[in-house]
Coordinates of C-alpha atoms in Angstrom, one line a residue:
Chain A
M34 CA 0.0 0.0 0.0
E35 CA 1.2 3.5 -0.8
G36 CA 2.9 5.2 2.1
F37 CA 0.8 8.2 2.3
V38 CA -2.5 6.4 2.0
A39 CA -1.5 4.2 4.9
L40 CA -0.5 7.3 6.9
Y41 CA -3.9 8.9 6.2
I42 CA -5.7 5.7 7.3
F43 CA -3.6 5.6 10.4
M44 CA -4.3 9.2 11.3
L45 CA -8.1 9.0 10.7
A46 CA -8.5 5.8 12.6
A47 CA -6.5 7.2 15.5
V48 CA -8.7 10.3 15.6
T49 CA -11.9 8.2 15.4
G50 CA -10.8 6.0 18.3
Y51 CA -10.0 9.0 20.4
E52 CA -13.2 10.8 19.6
I53 CA -15.4 7.8 20.4
I54 CA -13.9 7.2 23.8
S55 CA -13.7 10.8 24.9
K56 CA -17.5 10.9 25.5
V57 CA -17.8 7.7 27.4
P58 CA -19.2 7.8 31.0
V59 CA -17.0 6.1 33.7
I60 CA -19.7 3.5 34.3
L61 CA -18.9 2.0 31.0
H62 CA -15.1 2.0 31.2
T63 CA -14.8 -1.7 32.1
P64 CA -17.2 -3.0 29.5
L65 CA -15.6 -0.6 27.0
M66 CA -12.1 -1.8 27.7
S67 CA -13.4 -5.3 27.2
G68 CA -15.3 -4.3 24.1
S69 CA -12.2 -2.8 22.5
N70 CA -10.3 -5.9 23.6
F71 CA -12.8 -7.9 21.5
I72 CA -12.4 -5.6 18.5
H73 CA -8.7 -6.2 18.2
G74 CA -9.7 -9.9 18.0
I75 CA -9.9 -9.0 14.2
V76 CA -6.3 -10.2 14.4
L77 CA -7.9 -13.5 13.6
V78 CA -8.2 -12.7 9.9
G79 CA -4.5 -11.9 9.8
A80 CA -3.7 -15.1 11.6
M81 CA -5.8 -17.1 9.1
V82 CA -3.9 -15.4 6.2
A83 CA -0.6 -16.1 7.8
M84 CA -1.5 -19.8 8.4
G85 CA -3.1 -20.1 4.9
H86 CA 0.1 -19.3 3.1
A87 CA 2.6 -20.9 5.5
E88 CA 5.3 -22.7 3.5
T89 CA 7.0 -24.9 6.1
T90 CA 6.0 -26.9 9.1
T91 CA 7.4 -24.3 11.5
Q92 CA 5.4 -21.6 9.8
T93 CA 2.3 -23.7 10.0
V94 CA 2.8 -24.4 13.7
I95 CA 3.3 -20.7 14.4
G96 CA 0.3 -19.9 12.2
F97 CA -1.8 -22.5 14.1
I98 CA -0.9 -20.9 17.4
A99 CA -1.7 -17.4 16.0
V100 CA -5.2 -18.6 14.8
L101 CA -5.9 -20.3 18.2
L102 CA -4.9 -17.3 20.3
A103 CA -6.7 -14.9 18.0
A104 CA -9.9 -17.0 18.1
G105 CA -9.6 -17.0 21.9
N106 CA -9.2 -13.2 22.0
A107 CA -12.3 -12.7 19.7
V108 CA -14.6 -15.2 21.3
G109 CA -13.6 -14.6 24.9
G110 CA -13.7 -10.8 24.4
Y111 CA -17.2 -11.0 23.0
V112 CA -18.6 -13.3 25.7
V113 CA -17.4 -11.3 28.7
T114 CA -18.4 -7.9 27.1
E115 CA -21.9 -9.2 26.2
R116 CA -22.3 -10.6 29.8
M117 CA -21.4 -7.3 31.3
L118 CA -23.6 -5.1 29.1
E119 CA -26.5 -7.5 29.4
M120 CA -26.8 -6.5 33.1
F121 CA -27.0 -2.7 32.6
K122 CA -30.6 -1.8 33.2
S123 CA -32.3 1.5 34.0
S124 CA -35.1 2.0 36.5
N125 CA -37.7 1.8 33.7
D126 CA -36.4 -1.5 32.5
N127 CA -36.7 -2.9 36.0
K128 CA -40.3 -1.7 36.3
N129 CA -41.2 -3.2 33.0
N130 CA -39.7 -6.5 34.0
D131 CA -41.6 -6.5 37.3
K132 CA -44.8 -5.9 35.3
K133 CA -44.0 -8.8 33.0
E134 CA -43.3 -11.1 36.0
G135 CA -46.3 -9.9 37.9
Chain B
M265 CA -14.4 -15.2 -5.1
P266 CA -13.7 -11.8 -6.6
D267 CA -11.4 -9.7 -4.4
F268 CA -14.0 -6.9 -4.6
I269 CA -16.5 -8.9 -2.4
I270 CA -13.7 -9.7 0.2
Q271 CA -12.6 -6.0 0.4
A272 CA -16.3 -4.9 0.6
T273 CA -16.9 -7.3 3.5
Y274 CA -13.8 -6.0 5.3
F275 CA -15.0 -2.5 4.8
L276 CA -18.4 -3.4 6.3
G277 CA -16.7 -5.1 9.2
A278 CA -14.6 -2.0 10.0
L279 CA -17.7 0.1 9.7
L280 CA -19.6 -2.2 12.1
F281 CA -16.7 -2.1 14.6
I282 CA -16.6 1.7 14.7
L283 CA -20.4 2.0 14.9
G284 CA -20.5 -0.7 17.6
L285 CA -17.8 1.0 19.6
K286 CA -19.8 4.2 19.3
Q287 CA -22.9 2.6 20.6
M288 CA -21.0 1.1 23.5
S289 CA -20.4 4.6 24.7
S290 CA -23.9 4.9 26.1
P291 CA -25.6 2.5 28.6
V292 CA -28.8 2.6 26.6
T293 CA -27.3 1.4 23.3
A294 CA -24.2 -0.5 24.6
R295 CA -25.8 -4.0 24.3
R296 CA -26.6 -3.3 20.6
G297 CA -23.1 -2.0 20.1
I298 CA -21.3 -5.3 21.0
V299 CA -23.8 -7.3 18.9
W300 CA -23.0 -5.1 15.8
A301 CA -19.3 -5.5 16.4
G302 CA -19.8 -9.2 16.8
V303 CA -21.6 -9.4 13.4
G304 CA -18.7 -7.5 11.8
M305 CA -16.3 -10.0 13.3
V306 CA -18.2 -13.1 12.0
L307 CA -18.5 -11.6 8.5
A308 CA -14.8 -10.7 8.3
T309 CA -13.8 -14.2 9.6
L310 CA -16.0 -16.1 7.2
I311 CA -15.0 -14.1 4.1
T312 CA -11.3 -14.7 5.0
Y313 CA -11.7 -18.3 4.0
F314 CA -12.0 -17.1 0.4
H315 CA -8.9 -14.8 0.7
H316 CA -6.7 -15.2 -2.3
E317 CA -3.5 -15.6 -0.3
I318 CA -4.9 -18.6 1.6
N319 CA -4.3 -21.7 -0.4
H320 CA -4.2 -24.6 2.1
N321 CA -4.4 -25.6 5.8
Y322 CA -8.2 -24.9 5.8
I323 CA -9.0 -27.8 8.1
L324 CA -6.2 -27.1 10.6
M325 CA -7.3 -23.5 10.6
T326 CA -10.8 -24.5 11.5
V327 CA -9.6 -26.8 14.2
A328 CA -7.5 -24.0 15.7
I329 CA -10.5 -21.6 15.6
A330 CA -12.7 -24.3 17.3
I331 CA -10.1 -25.0 20.1
G332 CA -9.4 -21.4 20.9
G333 CA -13.0 -20.4 20.5
I334 CA -14.5 -23.2 22.7
I335 CA -11.9 -22.7 25.5
A336 CA -12.5 -18.9 25.5
F337 CA -16.3 -19.4 25.3
V338 CA -16.5 -21.7 28.3
S339 CA -14.1 -19.7 30.4
G340 CA -15.8 -16.4 29.5
K341 CA -19.2 -17.8 30.5
K342 CA -18.0 -19.2 33.8
V343 CA -15.9 -16.4 35.1
A344 CA -17.3 -14.5 38.1
M345 CA -17.9 -10.7 37.6
T346 CA -15.3 -10.0 40.3
D347 CA -12.6 -11.8 38.3
M348 CA -13.4 -9.8 35.1
P349 CA -10.2 -7.7 35.1
Q350 CA -7.8 -10.7 34.8
M351 CA -10.0 -12.4 32.2
I352 CA -9.8 -9.3 30.0
A353 CA -6.0 -9.3 30.6
L354 CA -5.9 -13.0 29.5
Y355 CA -7.9 -12.5 26.3
N356 CA -5.9 -9.4 25.5
G357 CA -2.6 -11.3 25.9
M358 CA -3.9 -13.9 23.4
G359 CA -4.5 -11.1 20.9
G360 CA -1.0 -9.7 21.4
G361 CA 0.4 -13.2 21.0
A362 CA -1.5 -13.7 17.8
A363 CA -0.2 -10.4 16.4
A364 CA 3.4 -11.4 17.3
A365 CA 2.9 -14.8 15.8
I366 CA 1.7 -13.3 12.5
A367 CA 4.8 -11.1 12.4
A368 CA 6.9 -14.2 13.1
V369 CA 5.5 -16.1 10.1
V370 CA 6.0 -13.1 7.9
L371 CA 9.6 -12.5 9.0
I372 CA 10.5 -16.2 8.8
Q373 CA 9.4 -16.2 5.1
Q374 CA 12.0 -13.4 4.4
Q375 CA 10.1 -12.1 1.5
P376 CA 11.5 -8.8 0.2
M377 CA 9.5 -5.9 1.4
S378 CA 10.0 -2.2 1.7
M379 CA 11.8 -0.9 4.7
T380 CA 8.7 0.8 6.0
V381 CA 6.7 -2.4 5.9
Q382 CA 9.5 -4.4 7.5
T383 CA 9.8 -1.7 10.2
L384 CA 6.1 -2.0 10.9
A385 CA 6.4 -5.8 11.0
V386 CA 9.2 -5.7 13.5
V387 CA 7.7 -3.0 15.7
G388 CA 4.4 -4.8 15.7
A389 CA 6.1 -8.0 16.7
L390 CA 7.9 -6.2 19.6
I391 CA 4.7 -4.5 20.9
G392 CA 2.6 -7.7 20.4
T393 CA 5.1 -9.9 22.3
V394 CA 5.4 -7.4 25.2
A395 CA 1.6 -7.2 25.4
F396 CA 1.4 -11.0 25.4
S397 CA 3.9 -11.8 28.2
G398 CA 3.0 -8.6 30.1
S399 CA -0.7 -9.5 30.1
L400 CA -0.1 -13.0 31.2
I401 CA 1.9 -11.7 34.2
A402 CA -1.0 -9.3 34.9
F403 CA -3.4 -12.3 34.8
F404 CA -1.2 -14.4 37.1
K405 CA -1.0 -11.6 39.6
L406 CA -4.7 -10.8 39.7
Q407 CA -5.6 -14.4 39.8
G408 CA -3.3 -14.8 42.8
I409 CA -1.0 -17.3 41.2
L410 CA 1.9 -14.9 41.3
K411 CA 1.9 -13.1 44.7
G412 CA 3.4 -9.7 45.6
V413 CA 5.7 -7.5 43.6
I414 CA 9.1 -8.6 42.5
R415 CA 11.9 -6.1 42.9
F416 CA 15.6 -6.3 42.8
P417 CA 18.5 -3.9 42.8
M418 CA 19.1 -1.9 39.6
Q419 CA 15.8 -3.2 38.2
Q420 CA 15.1 -0.2 36.0
W421 CA 18.6 -0.2 34.6
I422 CA 18.4 -3.9 33.8
N423 CA 14.9 -3.4 32.2
A424 CA 16.3 -0.5 30.1
L425 CA 19.3 -2.6 29.1
V426 CA 17.1 -5.5 28.0
F427 CA 14.9 -3.1 26.0
V428 CA 17.9 -1.5 24.3
I429 CA 19.3 -4.9 23.3
T430 CA 15.9 -5.9 22.0
L431 CA 15.7 -2.8 19.9
T432 CA 19.2 -3.3 18.6
F433 CA 18.3 -6.8 17.3
G434 CA 15.1 -5.4 15.8
L435 CA 17.0 -2.6 14.1
A436 CA 19.5 -5.1 12.7
I437 CA 16.6 -7.2 11.3
I438 CA 15.1 -4.1 9.6
L439 CA 18.4 -2.9 8.2
S440 CA 19.5 -6.2 6.8
G441 CA 16.6 -6.6 4.4
T442 CA 16.2 -10.3 3.8
Q443 CA 19.8 -11.2 5.0
Y444 CA 19.1 -11.7 8.7
E445 CA 19.8 -15.0 10.5
M446 CA 16.9 -17.0 11.9
S447 CA 18.8 -17.1 15.2
S448 CA 18.8 -13.4 15.6
L449 CA 15.0 -13.4 14.9
A450 CA 14.5 -16.0 17.6
I451 CA 16.7 -14.0 20.1
F452 CA 14.6 -10.9 19.3
F453 CA 11.4 -12.6 20.2
V454 CA 12.8 -14.1 23.4
L455 CA 14.1 -10.8 24.5
A456 CA 10.8 -9.1 23.8
L457 CA 9.0 -11.8 25.9
V458 CA 11.5 -11.3 28.8
F459 CA 11.0 -7.5 28.6
G460 CA 7.3 -7.9 28.9
V461 CA 7.7 -10.0 32.1
L462 CA 10.4 -7.7 33.6
M463 CA 8.3 -4.6 32.9
T464 CA 5.2 -6.1 34.7
V465 CA 6.5 -7.9 37.7
P466 CA 7.4 -4.8 39.8
I467 CA 3.9 -3.3 39.4
G468 CA 1.5 -3.8 42.3
G469 CA -2.0 -5.2 42.1
A470 CA -3.7 -1.9 42.6
D471 CA -2.1 -0.4 39.6
M472 CA -2.8 -3.4 37.4
P473 CA -6.0 -2.1 35.7
V474 CA -4.0 0.8 34.2
V475 CA -1.4 -1.7 33.0
I476 CA -4.0 -4.0 31.5
S477 CA -5.6 -1.0 29.7
L478 CA -2.1 0.0 28.4
Y479 CA -1.5 -3.5 27.1
N480 CA -4.9 -3.5 25.5
A481 CA -3.9 -0.3 23.6
L482 CA -0.6 -1.9 22.7
T483 CA -2.2 -5.0 21.3
G484 CA -4.5 -2.8 19.2
L485 CA -1.5 -1.0 17.9
A486 CA 0.3 -4.3 17.1
V487 CA -2.7 -5.6 15.3
G488 CA -2.9 -2.4 13.3
F489 CA 0.8 -2.6 12.3
E490 CA 0.5 -6.2 11.2
G491 CA -2.6 -5.1 9.3
F492 CA -0.4 -2.7 7.3
V493 CA 2.1 -5.5 6.7
L494 CA -0.6 -7.9 5.4
E495 CA -2.4 -5.0 3.6
N496 CA -5.6 -5.9 5.4
P497 CA -7.7 -2.7 6.0
A498 CA -10.0 -4.3 8.6
M499 CA -7.1 -5.1 10.8
M500 CA -5.5 -1.7 10.2
I501 CA -8.5 0.3 11.1
A502 CA -9.8 -1.8 14.0
G503 CA -6.3 -2.1 15.4
I504 CA -5.5 1.6 15.3
V505 CA -8.9 2.6 16.6
V506 CA -8.4 0.3 19.6
G507 CA -4.8 1.6 19.9
S508 CA -5.9 5.2 20.2
A509 CA -9.1 4.5 22.2
G510 CA -7.1 2.3 24.6
T511 CA -4.5 5.0 25.0
L512 CA -7.1 7.6 26.0
L513 CA -8.8 5.1 28.3
T514 CA -5.5 4.4 30.0
Q515 CA -4.9 8.1 30.6
L516 CA -8.5 8.5 32.0
M517 CA -7.9 5.6 34.4
A518 CA -4.5 6.9 35.5
K519 CA -6.0 10.3 36.0
A520 CA -8.9 8.9 38.0
M521 CA -6.4 7.1 40.3
N522 CA -4.2 10.2 40.5
R523 CA -1.3 8.1 39.3
P524 CA 0.5 9.5 36.2
I525 CA 1.2 6.6 33.8
T526 CA 5.0 7.1 34.2
N527 CA 4.6 6.6 38.0
V528 CA 2.6 3.4 37.5
L529 CA 5.3 2.0 35.2
F530 CA 8.5 3.3 36.7
S531 CA 7.9 3.8 40.4
N532 CA 6.4 2.2 43.4
F533 CA 3.2 3.0 45.3
G534 CA 3.8 4.9 48.4
D535 CA 7.0 6.4 47.3
G536 CA 5.5 9.9 47.2
G537 CA 5.0 12.0 50.3
D538 CA 7.9 12.9 52.5
G539 CA 7.8 13.0 56.2
E540 CA 5.3 11.6 58.6
A541 CA 1.6 11.6 57.8
A542 CA -0.4 13.8 60.1
E543 CA -1.6 12.3 63.3
V544 CA -5.3 11.6 63.5
S545 CA -7.2 13.2 66.3
G546 CA -10.4 11.9 67.8
S547 CA -11.6 8.3 68.2
M548 CA -13.7 5.9 66.3
K549 CA -17.2 5.7 67.6
E550 CA -19.2 2.6 67.3
I551 CA -22.9 2.3 66.5
D552 CA -25.3 -0.7 66.2
S553 CA -27.4 -1.7 63.3
T554 CA -30.8 -0.9 64.9
D555 CA -29.8 2.8 65.3
V556 CA -28.5 2.8 61.7
A557 CA -31.8 1.3 60.5
V558 CA -33.8 4.1 62.2
M559 CA -31.4 6.7 60.9
M560 CA -31.7 5.6 57.3
A561 CA -35.4 4.8 57.3
F562 CA -36.3 8.3 58.5
A563 CA -33.8 10.1 56.3
E564 CA -34.7 12.1 53.3
K565 CA -31.6 11.4 51.3
V566 CA -29.2 8.6 51.5
I567 CA -26.0 8.0 49.5
V568 CA -24.4 4.6 49.4
I569 CA -20.6 4.5 48.7
P570 CA -19.7 0.9 47.8
G571 CA -16.2 -0.3 47.5
Y572 CA -14.6 -3.5 46.4
G573 CA -14.9 -4.9 50.0
M574 CA -18.7 -5.0 49.4
A575 CA -18.2 -7.2 46.4
V576 CA -15.8 -9.5 48.2
A577 CA -18.4 -9.9 51.0
Q578 CA -21.0 -10.6 48.2
A579 CA -23.1 -7.9 49.9
Q580 CA -24.3 -6.1 46.7
H581 CA -27.6 -8.1 46.5
K582 CA -28.5 -7.3 50.1
V583 CA -27.5 -3.6 49.6
W584 CA -29.9 -3.4 46.7
E585 CA -32.7 -5.0 48.8
L586 CA -32.0 -2.4 51.5
T587 CA -32.2 0.3 48.8
K588 CA -35.5 -0.9 47.5
Q589 CA -36.9 -0.9 51.1
L590 CA -35.8 2.6 51.6
Q591 CA -37.2 3.7 48.3
E592 CA -40.6 2.3 49.3
R593 CA -40.5 4.5 52.4
G594 CA -39.9 7.5 50.2
V595 CA -36.2 7.9 50.9
N596 CA -34.1 9.2 48.0
V597 CA -31.3 6.7 47.6
K598 CA -28.3 7.2 45.3
F599 CA -25.1 5.3 44.7
A600 CA -21.8 7.2 44.5
I601 CA -19.0 5.5 42.6
H602 CA -15.4 6.5 42.8
P603 CA -13.6 6.0 39.5
V604 CA -11.3 3.4 41.1
A605 CA -14.0 1.6 43.1
G606 CA -13.7 -2.1 42.3
R607 CA -10.6 -3.2 40.6
M608 CA -10.8 -0.9 37.6
P609 CA -12.8 2.1 36.5
G610 CA -16.4 1.0 35.9
H611 CA -15.9 -2.4 37.6
M612 CA -18.1 -1.5 40.5
N613 CA -20.9 -0.5 38.1
V614 CA -20.7 -3.9 36.6
L615 CA -20.9 -5.5 40.0
L616 CA -23.9 -3.4 41.0
A617 CA -25.6 -4.0 37.7
E618 CA -25.2 -7.7 38.4
A619 CA -27.2 -7.3 41.6
G620 CA -29.9 -5.5 39.7
V621 CA -29.2 -1.8 40.7
P622 CA -30.4 0.4 37.8
Y623 CA -27.6 2.6 36.3
D624 CA -29.7 5.8 36.6
I625 CA -29.4 5.9 40.4
I626 CA -25.6 5.4 40.2
Y627 CA -23.5 8.6 40.0
D628 CA -19.9 9.2 39.5
L629 CA -17.6 11.5 41.5
D630 CA -18.2 14.7 39.5
E631 CA -21.9 14.3 39.4
I632 CA -22.5 13.7 43.1
N633 CA -19.8 15.5 45.0
D634 CA -21.8 18.6 45.5
E635 CA -24.7 16.7 46.9
F636 CA -23.1 15.3 50.1
A637 CA -23.7 18.6 52.0
T638 CA -27.4 18.1 51.7
T639 CA -27.4 14.4 52.4
D640 CA -28.7 12.9 55.7
V641 CA -26.9 9.6 55.8
V642 CA -23.9 8.3 53.8
L643 CA -23.4 4.6 54.0
V644 CA -19.8 3.6 53.2
I645 CA -19.6 -0.1 52.6
G646 CA -16.3 -1.7 51.7
A647 CA -14.7 1.6 50.6
N648 CA -11.8 3.2 52.3
D649 CA -9.2 5.4 50.6
V650 CA -11.7 6.9 48.2
V651 CA -13.5 8.7 51.1
N652 CA -10.3 9.7 53.0
P653 CA -10.3 13.4 53.6
A654 CA -6.5 13.2 54.0
A655 CA -6.4 13.3 50.2
R656 CA -7.6 16.9 50.5
T657 CA -5.9 18.1 53.6
D658 CA -2.7 16.2 54.4
A659 CA 0.1 17.0 51.9
N660 CA 2.2 14.2 53.5
S661 CA -0.3 11.5 52.8
P662 CA 0.6 9.1 50.0
I663 CA -2.9 9.7 48.5
Y664 CA -2.7 13.5 48.7
G665 CA -4.3 15.1 45.7
M666 CA -6.3 12.1 44.7
P667 CA -9.9 13.1 44.0
I668 CA -12.2 11.7 46.6
L669 CA -15.9 11.4 47.4
N670 CA -16.7 14.1 50.0
A671 CA -18.6 11.8 52.3
D672 CA -17.4 13.8 55.3
Y673 CA -19.6 16.8 54.3
A674 CA -22.8 14.8 55.0
K675 CA -24.7 15.1 58.2
N676 CA -24.1 11.5 59.2
V677 CA -21.6 9.0 57.9
I678 CA -22.0 5.3 58.6
V679 CA -18.9 3.2 57.8
V680 CA -19.4 -0.6 57.5
K681 CA -16.1 -2.2 58.2
R682 CA -14.9 -5.6 59.3
G683 CA -12.4 -4.5 61.9
K684 CA -10.6 -1.5 63.3
G685 CA -7.3 -1.7 61.3
A686 CA -6.2 0.4 58.4
G687 CA -7.3 -0.9 55.1
F688 CA -5.8 -2.5 52.1
S689 CA -3.4 0.4 51.4
G690 CA -2.4 0.7 55.1
I691 CA -3.2 4.4 55.1
E692 CA -5.1 5.7 58.2
N693 CA -8.5 7.1 57.2
H694 CA -9.3 10.4 58.8
L695 CA -13.0 10.0 58.0
F696 CA -13.3 7.2 60.5
F697 CA -12.4 9.6 63.3
A698 CA -14.6 12.4 62.3
D699 CA -17.3 13.7 64.7
N700 CA -20.2 12.9 62.3
T701 CA -18.9 9.3 61.6
R702 CA -20.1 6.2 63.3
M703 CA -18.5 2.8 62.8
L704 CA -20.7 -0.3 62.1
Y705 CA -18.5 -3.3 62.5
G706 CA -19.2 -6.6 60.8
D707 CA -19.1 -8.5 57.6
G708 CA -20.7 -6.5 54.8
Q709 CA -23.3 -9.0 53.8
A710 CA -24.3 -9.8 57.5
V711 CA -24.6 -6.1 58.2
A712 CA -26.7 -5.4 55.2
S713 CA -29.1 -8.3 56.0
E714 CA -29.4 -7.0 59.6
L715 CA -30.3 -3.5 58.3
V716 CA -32.9 -5.1 56.0
S717 CA -34.6 -7.0 58.7
N718 CA -34.4 -4.1 61.2
I719 CA -36.0 -1.7 58.8
K720 CA -38.8 -4.3 58.1
E721 CA -39.6 -4.3 61.8
L722 CA -39.9 -0.5 62.1

């Protein structure tokens, strides 16, 4: 990829990340850290490419480890983030639930 | 499959990640946000099977995904909410390790590439490896497998030396084009692993959240760099977004804890503050739970300040029951959360949410600090340093300057505490000796249950 295009992508992505987080309330810091942890699980696609064009056994083994670790990052990150966010309810949600139960 | 479809799917994936992350920044839409990001991940993963650079190993690849995915799925479902920080550290370490392993495969192949790309590959490898071994140490520490902090003489000089040697090997690999030896590549990775360990072992458990957040940002950066190497835009964008978001999050956490990031990494807790801390005057005054029940039931406004001790005692469900009782009596009950309550910023909110406390009666420091003066009763349960007025008044205190919840401004303060000693940090809490403070001794859960039944009898 041409150097400057890459640099532009880098800059815009960095600004995007910064802007998104700057407005986040403290109550969501832990789920958000976990959520961003999930998002870098995208390393899985790179791991798959690395393993898919491995030429020797050593490379295949390292690629296998990469895919395994990356899948763990993505799946684990998703599961714990989802579990945490699932629990956030407002007073209104609680009342609605009570009505449903009652 | 035409490359266009693959690229379009990666584009969609990156878009879903950014929108998902955006949704996660509000409690109302957060749940939807993670689902959107999840859809993006599934799409990107499935389309990668048709990537033109992948020509074999399909079955092994699927096996690896299944093994890693199933282990992570089961452990993620089982982990207790109190153990969340170390679980995030573990998954993050796996991501860093994966980025480093990708770099290893690319560098072993010794294909000719431009110096910029090779630099990104090497730097990504270094960052990913450090995040991998560092996160594992953080996990071992928080899990209690590795106890205490490990310090030895000249530690920072030795760390710096290891780092410089690692960089030298990295630079040599970059400058030699495709002419580097496999042995120097191996030494480079081993040194990076060692550096991650050395950097993390001297850091205490209380500072660990900041470190985990930092490693989270580093993994993002490593993933982004390897994305440039593989010319994969989804990895580039997602990685860099996480890298910058994580950096900001790390700064926010460090600021909330009043610990500059350099202090966390290069110094030891308690080093600050010269001279003796001021002597505390007055005495701790005890109260029993019947009196507290009356006090709270007939109050107009009550603020609960929970700390990690409450979660350890598993008292959050009882505290929520108590809150509901008070609300039925017309008492205005709010929860005040210090940014470092729990084991990382926002952790206490998760623990309260688990017990069923709605997020709109939970307030953070800036929102609620002016309200204490008009509050009848403050219930401090399991919190200590975050309500210590010494942070405002005693320049010699190690926590001087840390923003605190101004519980001492309330008319009455009830502190639920197991015993009389100084807390986790060993710092004497001036609040406990104040005239308007009463101590309610006992286990958090037992005390909360007593209060619930006492109020019922009123």
